[in-house]
Amino acid sequence: MIIFATSDKGGTGRSVTSCNVAYRRAMQGSDVCYLDFDFGSPTAGAIFGVEAAGQGTATGGGLHEYLAGRTAEVDQLDVWGQSELGGPRARPLGAGRLTLLPGDSGGGEFPVDATMARRCSDLFLRLDEEFELTLVDLSAGRSYATELVLRATADPALAEKTARWLVFHRWTRQHIVAAAGLVFGPHGILETGMDRGHRRRELEDTIRFVRTAVLEPDSPQLAVLRAEQSVWLQSYNTDLQKLAAKLRLGRSVMLGSIPLDPVLQWREQIIVEDDISTTRIANEETGQAFEDLAKRLTDDSAWEGL
Amino acid sequence: MAAPKATAVPRAPKAREPAEELDMLVGEVRTTLLQNSHRVGATTVAALLDIVPGGRVRSATRPVAHAFSPDVRVGVHCPLATISGTRADGAGTAVARASVTGGTVLQASTRARLTRAAGERRLPWSHYVANPGIIEVAGRTDADDLAAGFLTTQTRASLDLGAVSSRLLSRVQRRPGIDRVTSLRARRTQLRFAVTWRSSDSAVLPQLLGAQRRISDFPSVPTGSAESFHRNSEPAASVSPVSVEFTIQDETLRTLRLRLGRCDPSDVVAACEDLALHDWLLSTVESLLDNSRIGVDSAQEVVRRFRPVIDHLLHLWMPGARVTEELAEVWAALERRPGFSREWSSLVGRIRDQLALAGLESSSSLSALARVAGVCQAGAEEDSVGA
Ligand SMILES: Nc1ncnc2c1ncn2[C@@H]1O[C@H](COP(=O)(O)OP(=O)(O)OP(=O)(O)O)[C@@H](O)[C@H]1O
Ligand SMILES: [Mg+2]
């Protein structure tokens, strides 16, 4: 299964959430690969703590170079072996593989052509031979990367492959409007997808939304609020819910909601069990939200047509 | 990335005679699972492999269904890796073919014979096209240097026959006739080989005494470098013209260095494909077993997980089936160390154990039910039947 992660605005938490979800999923036993398609600013290496690819790789074997036809094969970095995530540079017992296909340092966006789309679909097919989950972090907004994968997934050779989309947005008025625009608006995912040969209805059924850095009004973090603030927050939250529903981002198409976590506020990182139960710097709810989202990626009941 | 220059090498190798004769075979086999929900029949396989207009797909049905495509030619003009760092350039063509075994396993192998170029200058393409599968080498290097370089120090710029094989795999995987639904996830493996020939009198040369073998163990924990060990000096009586060095470089890359008596290169390629197939079977089944949570989940659950192995892979084990008499010694060496068939039977044994356990589990849960229903006697009988 291929999962695309996108967002309209930058800095929504798309990469941090996707990396955490990939990590959780691998811990749950799946073989997972993570593709950094954010060609302008590849950050996945840094989030996973893989030094060799902190800001993309410099070997000339990253995804950008592969898609441009300058290398026949993409570097595959074993995250367990090259970071401290699973303990001392080893795969934790019972975990699946966690493999990073990095971007290139100094890469950038580039126009898409048919050969590139073909290389892209070849890569997806090839990774699907061995990984249960291929997670692709696209760049923000209406990017070439998005166009590229819409072309690649329209390739008839991928007809039997399941591809799903996660659209990340923060829980604010502007983010909600922007996310709706990215999916339903002009030159959005659906429109571009149709231009590339997808059927609108079917494509729409493969899209779900993920809310990031959310402060629930009943969160203990908000216990310090004055009564007036609480009341206002409650009612504004209700307004946002109405807005989301109106713009077709309502609860029925929401796959997950990740609470605001102080750790992530300050540092882009994977939240591991130790951060929750030993050093207790991260909140349990955040870990749980990643865990649930990781499971829901392949839970068909969460992806039924509406 | 610039090709290594002779001048950049601190330890200059001993001066090499440029005129020294060169005749060697290099290649790389990539192996994977054909992407289809079930075993593919002979007619479909033939259509899948029909990738060269006017070419002929060859096939055999025994002992296991096996078919291979006509050769595809690929033009090559690039530096060749050498272990000494000596500069060498290759120009010519490599040939690649795809094959399907048991309607299930897909392989692509690319090979080329390396010969000495007549001069330093590149000739017109027509010259190379007339000699398919031959790459002419310009540079002051020899076969051992090229073999070691090819096996272990390839760079992005140097000759990469594996990339050709990989592209061919992808090409077949996207052809019509297969549904690309997979019942089993398996990694692609790569077997890189380099072969030189021994002239009949070479067995008396001192460095060739003792049929040297360097064959690695299967590494239990992946380490940065290849795990391999040296086994030297067989008793003088068993000095054979064959030397086999099989090394597991990492989780997916294996290298094979062969020094052989005179034999047909195409037989060698077939033997390497056969070896790659069995190595892939071993790696695939082993990693599936390792990840099937034996001892954690119920045996029935475990068996459900490796069911596809039983259905699709177990019967494909037939080592040496496509290896000619002359090359039987290569397989024999690999059977001694690392002991492919030994390893395989232990894997199959583990599968059998789980099957037996699963049988026990289901009959004991049946008998538990029976006991609850108050028919202990019947339950006990069932137990013995089930076990
Ligand atoms: N749940 C969260 N709680 C608090 N902060 C978060 C949360 N998720 C992400 N962040 C923070 O938000 C910032 C942006 O996150 P991230 O880099 O993942 O966004 P992005 O959408 O990938 O951005 P870009 O478009 O630049 O790639 C980071 O500092 C990150 O640590
Ligand atoms: Mg990002």
XYZ file of C-alpha atoms and ligand atoms in Angstrom:
725
model
C 0.000 0.000 0.000
C 1.209 3.489 -0.854
C 0.361 6.424 1.403
C 0.893 10.004 0.284
C 1.300 12.707 2.899
C 0.539 16.231 1.828
C -0.650 19.582 3.154
C -1.449 22.933 1.644
C 0.535 25.035 4.039
C 4.129 24.487 5.085
C 4.999 23.725 8.670
C 1.761 21.875 9.426
C 3.508 18.914 11.029
C 3.210 16.698 7.978
C 6.769 15.331 8.103
C 6.991 14.902 11.846
C 3.636 13.128 11.989
C 4.399 10.901 8.980
C 7.782 9.883 10.388
C 6.209 9.047 13.727
C 3.501 7.040 12.028
C 6.081 5.141 9.940
C 8.011 4.394 13.108
C 4.916 3.157 14.968
C 3.857 1.014 12.082
C 7.277 -0.627 11.868
C 7.172 -1.204 15.630
C 3.813 -2.907 15.123
C 5.624 -5.377 12.826
C 5.118 -4.062 9.291
C 7.919 -3.535 6.817
C 7.766 0.167 6.079
C 9.648 2.445 3.742
C 9.604 6.202 3.879
C 10.194 8.263 0.755
C 11.221 11.881 1.119
C 9.566 13.530 -1.885
C 9.907 16.989 -0.395
C 12.659 17.722 -2.880
C 13.198 21.323 -1.838
C 13.744 20.576 1.855
C 14.210 16.918 2.693
C 13.981 16.651 6.484
C 13.054 13.036 7.172
C 16.677 12.026 7.816
C 16.909 14.595 10.595
C 13.595 13.545 12.162
C 14.583 9.868 12.199
C 18.025 10.775 13.479
C 19.800 9.309 10.472
C 22.863 11.504 10.257
C 23.970 10.358 6.819
C 20.841 11.982 5.397
C 20.128 14.839 7.793
C 19.178 17.274 5.034
C 18.980 14.721 2.264
C 21.869 12.614 1.050
C 25.025 13.856 -0.636
C 25.896 10.552 -2.314
C 24.038 11.413 -5.505
C 21.739 8.473 -4.820
C 18.675 10.252 -3.480
C 15.156 10.242 -4.909
C 15.595 13.461 -6.822
C 18.611 12.078 -8.681
C 16.793 8.825 -9.368
C 13.697 10.521 -10.779
C 15.875 12.780 -12.912
C 17.492 9.666 -14.353
C 20.947 10.385 -12.986
C 21.203 7.248 -10.881
C 19.765 3.813 -11.525
C 19.116 3.079 -7.904
C 18.036 5.007 -4.836
C 19.931 4.701 -1.570
C 17.985 2.678 0.967
C 18.970 3.562 4.510
C 18.124 1.208 7.309
C 16.745 3.543 9.975
C 17.195 0.969 12.767
C 20.832 0.513 11.869
C 21.635 4.170 11.335
C 19.859 5.836 14.226
C 19.376 5.230 17.927
C 15.621 4.803 17.525
C 15.361 1.108 18.171
C 18.016 1.084 20.871
C 21.689 0.607 20.056
C 21.506 0.740 16.281
C 19.536 -2.458 15.882
C 16.052 -3.467 14.913
C 13.857 -3.957 17.993
C 12.490 -7.432 18.555
C 9.282 -8.042 16.638
C 9.608 -4.830 14.637
C 9.480 -4.731 10.857
C 11.985 -3.041 8.605
C 12.091 0.738 8.584
C 13.848 2.031 5.494
C 14.422 5.607 4.431
C 14.787 6.599 0.807
C 16.225 10.084 1.254
C 15.999 13.175 -0.886
C 19.165 14.830 -2.151
C 20.814 17.681 -0.374
C 20.663 20.697 -2.639
C 17.805 19.236 -4.657
C 14.849 21.333 -5.725
C 11.492 21.186 -7.422
C 11.464 20.273 -11.097
C 8.906 19.991 -13.864
C 7.503 16.543 -14.470
C 7.665 14.606 -17.724
C 6.479 11.197 -18.837
C 9.805 9.408 -18.299
C 9.944 10.715 -14.768
C 6.410 9.514 -14.073
C 7.419 6.126 -15.412
C 10.488 5.977 -13.166
C 8.242 6.932 -10.285
C 5.696 4.192 -10.947
C 8.531 1.679 -11.442
C 9.854 2.640 -8.036
C 6.439 2.272 -6.373
C 5.940 -1.138 -7.959
C 9.350 -2.257 -6.934
C 9.012 -1.128 -3.330
C 5.610 -2.744 -3.115
C 7.286 -6.103 -3.829
C 8.908 -5.958 -0.424
C 7.239 -3.349 1.793
C 3.740 -3.518 3.209
C 3.675 0.232 3.463
C 5.306 2.848 1.271
C 4.917 6.262 2.871
C 5.608 9.223 0.613
C 6.106 12.675 2.144
C 5.280 15.208 -0.573
C 6.073 18.890 -0.415
C 3.490 21.423 0.691
C 0.925 22.862 -1.674
C 0.337 22.230 -5.347
C 3.793 20.881 -6.043
C 5.473 19.076 -8.891
C 5.870 16.155 -6.530
C 2.081 15.916 -6.189
C 1.591 16.073 -9.922
C 4.269 13.442 -10.370
C 2.668 10.901 -8.057
C -0.786 11.544 -9.506
C 0.637 10.682 -12.906
C 2.498 7.680 -11.565
C -0.535 6.233 -9.784
C -2.672 6.664 -12.902
C -0.328 4.218 -14.659
C -2.399 1.111 -15.525
C 0.396 -1.080 -14.137
C -0.512 0.268 -10.688
C -4.220 -0.407 -11.091
C -4.228 -3.169 -8.450
C -2.190 -1.186 -5.947
C -3.922 0.689 -3.184
C -2.884 4.312 -2.849
C -4.225 6.542 -0.103
C -3.822 10.197 0.741
C -3.394 11.958 4.045
C -3.941 15.703 4.015
C -2.484 17.373 7.087
C -3.744 20.614 8.491
C -3.678 22.509 11.745
C -6.878 23.235 13.585
C -7.327 26.883 12.599
C -9.709 28.636 10.246
C -7.037 29.381 7.650
C -5.601 25.873 7.713
C -9.030 24.312 7.287
C -9.841 26.518 4.331
C -6.424 25.879 2.779
C -6.662 22.099 3.165
C -10.109 22.096 1.550
C -8.716 24.153 -1.308
C -5.827 21.761 -1.834
C -8.209 18.851 -2.277
C -11.352 20.331 -3.822
C -10.201 23.672 -5.218
C -8.871 24.716 -8.614
C -5.702 22.798 -9.572
C -6.210 20.804 -6.408
C -5.571 17.096 -5.979
C -8.921 16.042 -7.447
C -8.725 18.331 -10.453
C -5.109 17.489 -11.221
C -5.876 13.835 -10.640
C -8.687 13.905 -13.196
C -6.404 15.595 -15.713
C -3.982 12.739 -15.175
C -6.569 10.019 -15.726
C -7.991 9.358 -12.255
C -11.709 9.151 -11.637
C -12.835 11.908 -9.313
C -15.119 9.821 -7.119
C -12.601 7.037 -6.652
C -9.759 9.405 -5.946
C -11.864 11.301 -3.421
C -12.573 8.075 -1.548
C -8.828 7.620 -1.039
C -8.364 10.968 0.727
C -8.533 11.499 4.487
C -7.546 14.408 6.728
C -5.264 14.539 9.722
C -5.427 17.389 12.206
C -2.095 18.287 13.774
C -0.996 20.056 16.941
C -4.576 20.179 18.176
C -5.511 21.605 21.574
C -8.753 19.964 22.584
C -10.848 22.383 24.723
C -11.082 19.766 27.482
C -7.328 19.130 27.478
C -5.646 19.276 30.900
C -3.126 21.610 29.250
C -5.900 24.192 29.230
C -6.723 23.937 32.926
C -4.960 27.254 33.482
C -7.391 29.193 31.297
C -9.690 31.805 32.777
C -13.390 31.002 32.616
C -13.929 33.588 29.845
C -11.184 32.017 27.771
C -12.634 28.546 28.225
C -16.065 29.616 27.138
C -14.694 31.390 24.109
C -12.543 28.424 23.152
C -15.475 26.035 23.406
C -17.612 28.095 21.146
C -14.824 28.834 18.658
C -13.996 25.161 18.485
C -17.625 24.471 17.626
C -17.416 27.077 14.856
C -14.316 25.386 13.436
C -16.085 22.040 13.492
C -18.973 23.545 11.549
C -16.580 25.120 9.072
C -14.713 21.838 8.594
C -17.980 19.967 8.012
C -19.161 22.571 5.528
C -15.903 22.347 3.583
C -16.081 18.531 3.556
C -13.347 18.010 6.139
C -15.699 16.751 8.821
C -15.190 13.928 11.290
C -16.241 11.224 8.849
C -13.173 11.917 6.683
C -10.812 12.645 9.538
C -8.381 9.775 10.014
C -6.587 11.165 13.012
C -6.066 14.102 15.289
C -2.668 14.590 16.886
C -2.609 16.608 20.087
C -0.241 19.494 20.489
C 2.820 18.161 22.239
C 5.370 20.406 23.950
C 8.245 18.185 22.845
C 7.306 18.483 19.185
C 6.726 22.180 19.624
C 10.434 22.495 20.349
C 12.037 19.635 18.527
C 11.255 17.642 15.372
C 11.635 14.066 16.560
C 10.248 10.571 16.893
C 8.438 10.037 20.170
C 9.583 6.707 21.560
C 8.263 4.785 24.551
C 11.068 6.123 26.753
C 10.008 9.726 26.114
C 6.586 8.869 27.503
C 7.225 6.474 30.356
C 10.847 7.007 31.469
C 11.871 10.613 30.906
C 8.198 11.607 30.611
C 8.957 14.566 28.341
C 6.222 13.616 25.884
C 2.534 13.056 26.479
C 1.039 9.607 26.390
C -1.894 10.907 24.316
C 0.486 11.968 21.545
C 2.043 8.516 21.372
C -1.405 6.961 21.379
C -2.582 9.233 18.575
C 0.387 8.196 16.387
C -0.232 4.563 17.256
C -3.907 4.772 16.279
C -3.208 6.647 13.072
C -0.602 4.036 12.114
C -3.209 1.286 12.513
C -5.931 3.171 10.672
C -3.824 3.533 7.528
C -4.719 -0.004 6.555
C -8.007 -0.354 8.421
C -10.441 -0.607 5.516
C -13.438 0.357 7.627
C -11.918 3.824 7.996
C -11.630 4.096 4.220
C -15.053 3.044 3.054
C -16.599 5.197 0.358
C -18.944 7.814 1.725
C 31.495 11.020 -9.514
C 34.891 10.813 -11.162
C 36.365 7.464 -12.016
C 39.300 6.455 -9.874
C 42.527 7.604 -11.490
C 45.700 5.597 -11.424
C 47.571 8.649 -10.182
C 45.317 8.929 -7.149
C 46.399 5.549 -5.829
C 49.014 5.804 -3.122
C 50.251 2.236 -3.393
C 50.894 1.798 -7.080
C 50.347 -1.824 -8.012
C 53.125 -3.704 -9.667
C 53.543 -2.740 -13.282
C 51.176 -4.700 -15.419
C 51.775 -5.946 -18.887
C 49.148 -4.331 -21.056
C 49.417 -7.131 -23.564
C 48.602 -9.848 -21.019
C 45.740 -11.965 -22.208
C 42.318 -11.234 -20.720
C 39.279 -13.463 -20.813
C 36.782 -13.394 -18.018
C 33.069 -13.418 -17.404
C 31.261 -11.000 -15.108
C 27.580 -10.684 -14.372
C 24.833 -10.035 -11.897
C 21.623 -11.915 -11.223
C 18.697 -10.272 -9.465
C 15.941 -12.423 -8.079
C 12.458 -11.577 -6.907
C 8.914 -12.858 -6.697
C 6.853 -12.558 -9.856
C 4.030 -10.210 -8.928
C 0.928 -12.304 -9.366
C -1.726 -13.593 -6.999
C -1.076 -17.193 -8.009
C 1.393 -19.336 -9.910
C 1.604 -18.289 -13.551
C 1.011 -20.880 -16.282
C 3.457 -21.733 -19.060
C 1.642 -19.807 -21.790
C 1.528 -16.621 -19.756
C 5.165 -17.039 -18.779
C 6.095 -17.363 -22.430
C 4.202 -14.155 -23.214
C 5.807 -12.348 -20.275
C 9.281 -13.239 -21.437
C 8.645 -12.468 -25.079
C 10.500 -9.176 -24.821
C 12.602 -9.185 -27.970
C 10.777 -9.013 -31.296
C 11.721 -12.050 -33.340
C 13.439 -13.704 -30.379
C 12.458 -17.044 -28.946
C 11.500 -17.877 -25.369
C 13.017 -21.173 -24.280
C 11.432 -23.376 -21.703
C 11.663 -26.679 -19.900
C 9.091 -28.362 -17.717
C 11.300 -30.689 -15.698
C 12.344 -30.945 -12.962
C 10.709 -27.550 -12.374
C 9.017 -25.351 -14.951
C 11.620 -22.915 -16.172
C 11.632 -20.466 -19.050
C 13.948 -17.722 -20.159
C 13.726 -14.807 -22.522
C 15.882 -14.116 -25.553
C 18.926 -11.963 -24.850
C 18.546 -8.214 -24.689
C 21.644 -6.237 -25.672
C 22.818 -3.184 -23.811
C 25.525 -0.825 -25.002
C 28.234 -0.137 -22.437
C 30.908 2.524 -22.351
C 32.131 3.343 -18.884
C 34.947 2.907 -16.399
C 35.378 -0.505 -14.784
C 35.983 -0.780 -11.076
C 39.368 -2.230 -10.093
C 40.485 -3.104 -6.597
C 43.892 -1.496 -7.126
C 42.376 1.745 -8.354
C 44.084 1.316 -11.716
C 42.110 3.001 -14.413
C 40.232 0.725 -16.791
C 37.633 1.580 -19.382
C 35.172 -0.736 -21.005
C 33.371 -0.456 -24.311
C 31.088 -3.001 -25.867
C 27.779 -4.675 -25.098
C 26.376 -6.686 -22.232
C 23.516 -9.118 -22.662
C 20.636 -9.641 -20.294
C 17.842 -12.148 -20.012
C 14.856 -12.698 -17.776
C 13.655 -16.046 -16.517
C 10.755 -17.465 -14.556
C 10.975 -20.591 -12.415
C 7.964 -22.535 -11.211
C 5.699 -19.775 -12.497
C 6.669 -17.931 -9.329
C 10.222 -16.647 -9.154
C 11.440 -14.005 -11.561
C 15.112 -13.477 -12.290
C 17.094 -11.209 -14.532
C 20.747 -11.764 -15.248
C 23.146 -9.580 -17.151
C 26.550 -10.754 -18.214
C 29.526 -9.806 -20.319
C 32.874 -11.287 -21.231
C 35.746 -8.961 -20.702
C 38.514 -9.092 -23.270
C 41.528 -6.900 -23.925
C 40.928 -4.001 -26.325
C 43.293 -3.957 -29.277
C 44.163 -0.327 -28.672
C 43.353 2.541 -26.344
C 41.055 4.191 -28.884
C 37.350 3.530 -28.945
C 36.158 1.911 -32.161
C 32.927 2.691 -34.035
C 29.801 1.112 -32.478
C 29.366 -1.226 -35.409
C 32.461 -3.051 -34.156
C 31.000 -3.659 -30.707
C 27.520 -4.450 -31.944
C 29.002 -7.220 -34.058
C 30.261 -8.882 -30.852
C 27.286 -9.084 -28.503
C 28.101 -9.766 -24.882
C 31.723 -8.659 -25.121
C 33.184 -5.638 -23.411
C 36.684 -4.649 -24.485
C 38.871 -3.342 -21.707
C 41.481 -0.642 -22.107
C 43.857 -0.113 -19.198
C 46.820 -1.628 -17.403
C 44.947 -4.064 -15.264
C 44.437 -7.809 -15.029
C 41.638 -10.261 -14.423
C 42.037 -10.567 -10.640
C 42.070 -6.805 -10.269
C 38.943 -6.447 -12.396
C 37.162 -9.335 -10.698
C 37.715 -7.997 -7.200
C 36.762 -4.491 -8.303
C 33.625 -5.688 -10.020
C 32.530 -7.739 -7.033
C 33.136 -5.265 -4.250
C 34.056 -1.720 -5.234
C 31.530 -0.599 -7.815
C 30.700 3.087 -7.831
C 27.819 4.971 -9.397
C 29.941 5.682 -12.453
C 31.419 2.238 -13.022
C 30.019 -0.738 -14.907
C 26.826 -1.776 -13.128
C 25.304 -4.879 -14.637
C 22.970 -5.144 -11.646
C 21.204 -1.964 -12.718
C 20.526 -3.550 -16.095
C 19.107 -6.640 -14.402
C 17.031 -4.516 -12.081
C 15.499 -2.570 -14.946
C 14.719 -5.812 -16.738
C 12.932 -7.151 -13.649
C 10.828 -4.001 -13.496
C 10.081 -4.257 -17.176
C 8.714 -7.784 -16.815
C 6.827 -6.969 -13.605
C 4.783 -4.332 -15.410
C 3.846 -6.439 -18.421
C 0.260 -7.454 -19.117
C -0.742 -10.981 -18.110
C 0.043 -10.671 -14.407
C -2.213 -8.957 -11.896
C 0.545 -7.524 -9.655
C -1.226 -8.740 -6.543
C 1.240 -10.294 -4.174
C 0.641 -12.966 -1.588
C 4.068 -12.681 -0.094
C 6.549 -9.865 0.412
C 10.112 -10.670 -0.441
C 13.257 -8.683 -1.010
C 15.154 -8.629 -4.244
C 18.543 -10.249 -3.876
C 21.641 -9.732 -5.980
C 24.306 -12.244 -6.905
C 27.359 -10.742 -8.526
C 29.773 -13.146 -10.168
C 33.223 -12.979 -11.709
C 34.736 -15.971 -13.449
C 38.188 -16.658 -14.795
C 39.409 -19.764 -16.530
C 42.383 -21.862 -15.694
C 44.443 -23.171 -18.507
C 45.170 -26.880 -18.140
C 48.665 -26.382 -16.717
C 47.713 -23.690 -14.266
C 46.949 -26.161 -11.486
C 50.686 -26.426 -10.799
C 51.049 -22.729 -10.099
C 51.742 -22.317 -6.390
C 48.957 -19.842 -5.626
C 46.426 -22.185 -7.130
C 47.276 -25.172 -5.011
C 44.726 -26.209 -2.504
C 41.439 -25.288 -4.097
C 41.005 -22.224 -2.017
C 37.524 -21.522 -0.764
C 36.334 -18.418 0.938
C 32.753 -18.869 1.795
C 30.936 -16.965 4.389
C 28.620 -18.083 7.057
C 25.160 -16.620 7.123
C 25.546 -13.577 9.319
C 23.128 -13.656 12.217
C 23.396 -9.939 12.813
C 23.987 -7.678 9.847
C 27.363 -6.048 10.290
C 28.847 -3.270 8.269
C 31.215 -5.513 6.415
C 30.837 -8.891 4.901
C 31.147 -11.841 7.183
C 33.258 -14.455 5.588
C 35.903 -16.913 6.528
C 38.713 -18.635 4.880
C 38.990 -22.286 4.311
C 42.212 -23.242 2.744
C 44.349 -26.177 1.799
C 42.285 -29.214 1.210
C 44.414 -32.364 1.230
C 46.622 -32.338 -1.842
C 44.782 -35.326 -3.261
C 41.605 -33.328 -3.675
C 43.199 -30.442 -5.551
C 40.618 -29.579 -8.130
C 40.705 -27.153 -11.003
C 37.761 -25.374 -9.444
C 37.818 -22.687 -6.791
C 34.680 -21.200 -5.377
C 34.442 -18.130 -3.157
C 30.905 -17.312 -2.105
C 30.529 -14.309 0.174
C 27.455 -12.831 1.771
C 28.247 -9.123 1.619
C 25.081 -7.837 3.279
C 21.411 -8.678 3.644
C 20.835 -8.715 -0.100
C 24.196 -8.788 -1.896
C 26.182 -11.960 -2.476
C 29.359 -12.287 -4.489
C 30.739 -15.340 -6.218
C 34.303 -15.603 -7.469
C 34.927 -18.652 -9.595
C 38.127 -20.005 -11.074
C 37.167 -22.778 -13.434
C 38.564 -25.225 -15.885
C 37.509 -24.802 -19.469
C 33.737 -24.817 -19.790
C 30.968 -23.086 -21.659
C 30.281 -19.585 -20.256
C 26.567 -19.978 -20.879
C 26.563 -23.009 -18.567
C 28.230 -20.857 -15.938
C 25.526 -18.221 -16.280
C 22.837 -20.894 -15.855
C 24.610 -22.213 -12.766
C 24.796 -18.721 -11.285
C 21.095 -18.188 -11.921
C 20.389 -21.492 -10.229
C 22.529 -20.537 -7.261
C 20.863 -17.115 -7.037
C 17.452 -18.761 -7.066
C 18.288 -21.044 -4.177
C 19.988 -18.317 -2.211
C 16.846 -16.183 -2.664
C 14.649 -19.068 -1.502
C 16.782 -19.422 1.600
C 16.801 -15.720 2.408
C 13.108 -15.279 1.744
C 11.907 -18.258 3.750
C 14.308 -17.498 6.569
C 13.195 -13.898 6.939
C 9.542 -14.903 6.765
C 10.080 -17.439 9.510
C 11.991 -14.920 11.592
C 9.122 -12.466 11.325
C 6.281 -14.893 11.899
C 6.399 -14.534 15.709
C 7.019 -18.187 16.463
C 6.501 -18.855 20.149
C 4.688 -15.554 20.631
C 1.493 -16.114 18.686
C -0.393 -19.388 18.413
C 1.036 -21.904 15.960
C -2.111 -21.590 13.860
C -1.559 -17.879 13.567
C 2.093 -18.464 12.695
C 1.210 -21.037 10.073
C -1.312 -18.663 8.551
C 1.550 -16.177 8.135
C 3.873 -18.465 6.265
C 1.213 -20.323 4.370
C 2.289 -18.644 1.077
C 5.739 -20.163 1.519
C 4.227 -23.613 1.695
C 1.976 -22.957 -1.273
C 4.455 -21.257 -3.568
C 8.066 -21.784 -2.586
C 8.864 -25.045 -0.825
C 8.644 -27.240 -3.898
C 11.073 -25.052 -5.835
C 14.098 -26.309 -3.909
C 16.068 -28.346 -6.402
C 19.713 -27.393 -6.089
C 21.879 -27.925 -9.112
C 18.946 -28.954 -11.281
C 20.117 -26.776 -14.124
C 23.832 -27.194 -13.584
C 25.943 -29.164 -16.029
C 28.262 -31.998 -15.071
C 31.387 -29.817 -15.403
C 30.034 -27.350 -12.886
C 28.714 -29.854 -10.389
C 31.829 -29.162 -8.305
C 30.662 -25.579 -7.773
C 27.436 -26.755 -6.179
C 29.246 -29.449 -4.254
C 31.506 -26.789 -2.728
C 28.527 -24.683 -1.696
C 26.809 -27.703 -0.209
C 29.844 -28.319 1.994
C 30.052 -24.700 3.055
C 27.821 -22.818 3.816
C 25.698 -25.910 3.280
C 22.705 -24.683 1.348
C 20.649 -27.844 1.615
C 21.432 -28.250 5.313
C 20.192 -24.742 5.914
C 17.104 -25.405 3.836
C 16.177 -28.595 5.666
C 16.453 -26.816 8.963
C 14.055 -24.136 7.711
C 11.668 -26.750 6.395
C 11.959 -28.519 9.742
C 10.899 -25.374 11.562
C 7.896 -25.062 9.262
C 6.944 -28.703 9.879
C 7.189 -28.198 13.634
C 4.794 -25.292 13.474
C 2.409 -27.280 11.289
C 2.476 -30.157 13.752
C 1.927 -27.783 16.652
C -0.929 -26.095 14.857
C -2.470 -29.532 14.351
C -2.106 -30.260 18.059
C -3.547 -26.908 19.006
C -6.635 -27.343 16.910
C -7.259 -30.884 18.123
C -6.694 -29.913 21.745
C -9.105 -27.034 21.445
C -11.560 -29.471 19.915
C -11.110 -31.880 22.773
C -11.513 -29.061 25.275
C -14.833 -28.274 23.650
C -15.792 -31.916 23.746
C -14.977 -32.126 27.435
C -17.144 -29.149 28.158
C -19.933 -30.937 26.355
C -19.343 -33.919 28.626
C -18.053 -36.399 26.062
C -14.508 -36.921 27.330
C -14.156 -40.307 25.721
C -14.858 -39.104 22.214
C -12.559 -36.148 22.835
C -9.593 -38.338 23.708
C -10.039 -40.341 20.568
C -10.150 -37.203 18.512
C -6.952 -36.094 20.180
C -5.060 -39.085 18.975
C -6.532 -38.777 15.500
C -5.690 -35.089 15.326
C -2.135 -35.599 16.472
N 1.695 17.483 17.404
C 2.545 18.523 17.414
N 2.638 19.323 18.483
C 3.497 20.373 18.518
N 4.313 20.683 17.497
C 4.279 19.923 16.403
C 3.389 18.808 16.287
N 3.590 18.216 15.085
C 4.557 18.935 14.477
N 4.980 19.949 15.239
C 6.036 20.923 14.944
O 5.625 21.727 13.863
C 6.738 22.131 13.098
C 6.505 21.791 11.631
O 6.472 20.384 11.502
P 6.951 19.629 10.187
O 8.316 20.018 9.829
O 6.648 18.211 10.375
O 5.933 20.286 9.169
P 5.808 20.074 7.616
O 4.366 20.205 7.333
O 6.488 18.872 7.173
O 6.589 21.357 7.105
P 7.242 21.641 5.657
O 6.119 22.073 4.795
O 8.205 22.731 5.944
O 7.864 20.393 5.214
C 7.927 21.381 13.659
O 8.645 22.219 14.496
C 7.279 20.263 14.438
O 8.101 19.793 15.475
Mg 8.253 18.582 5.965
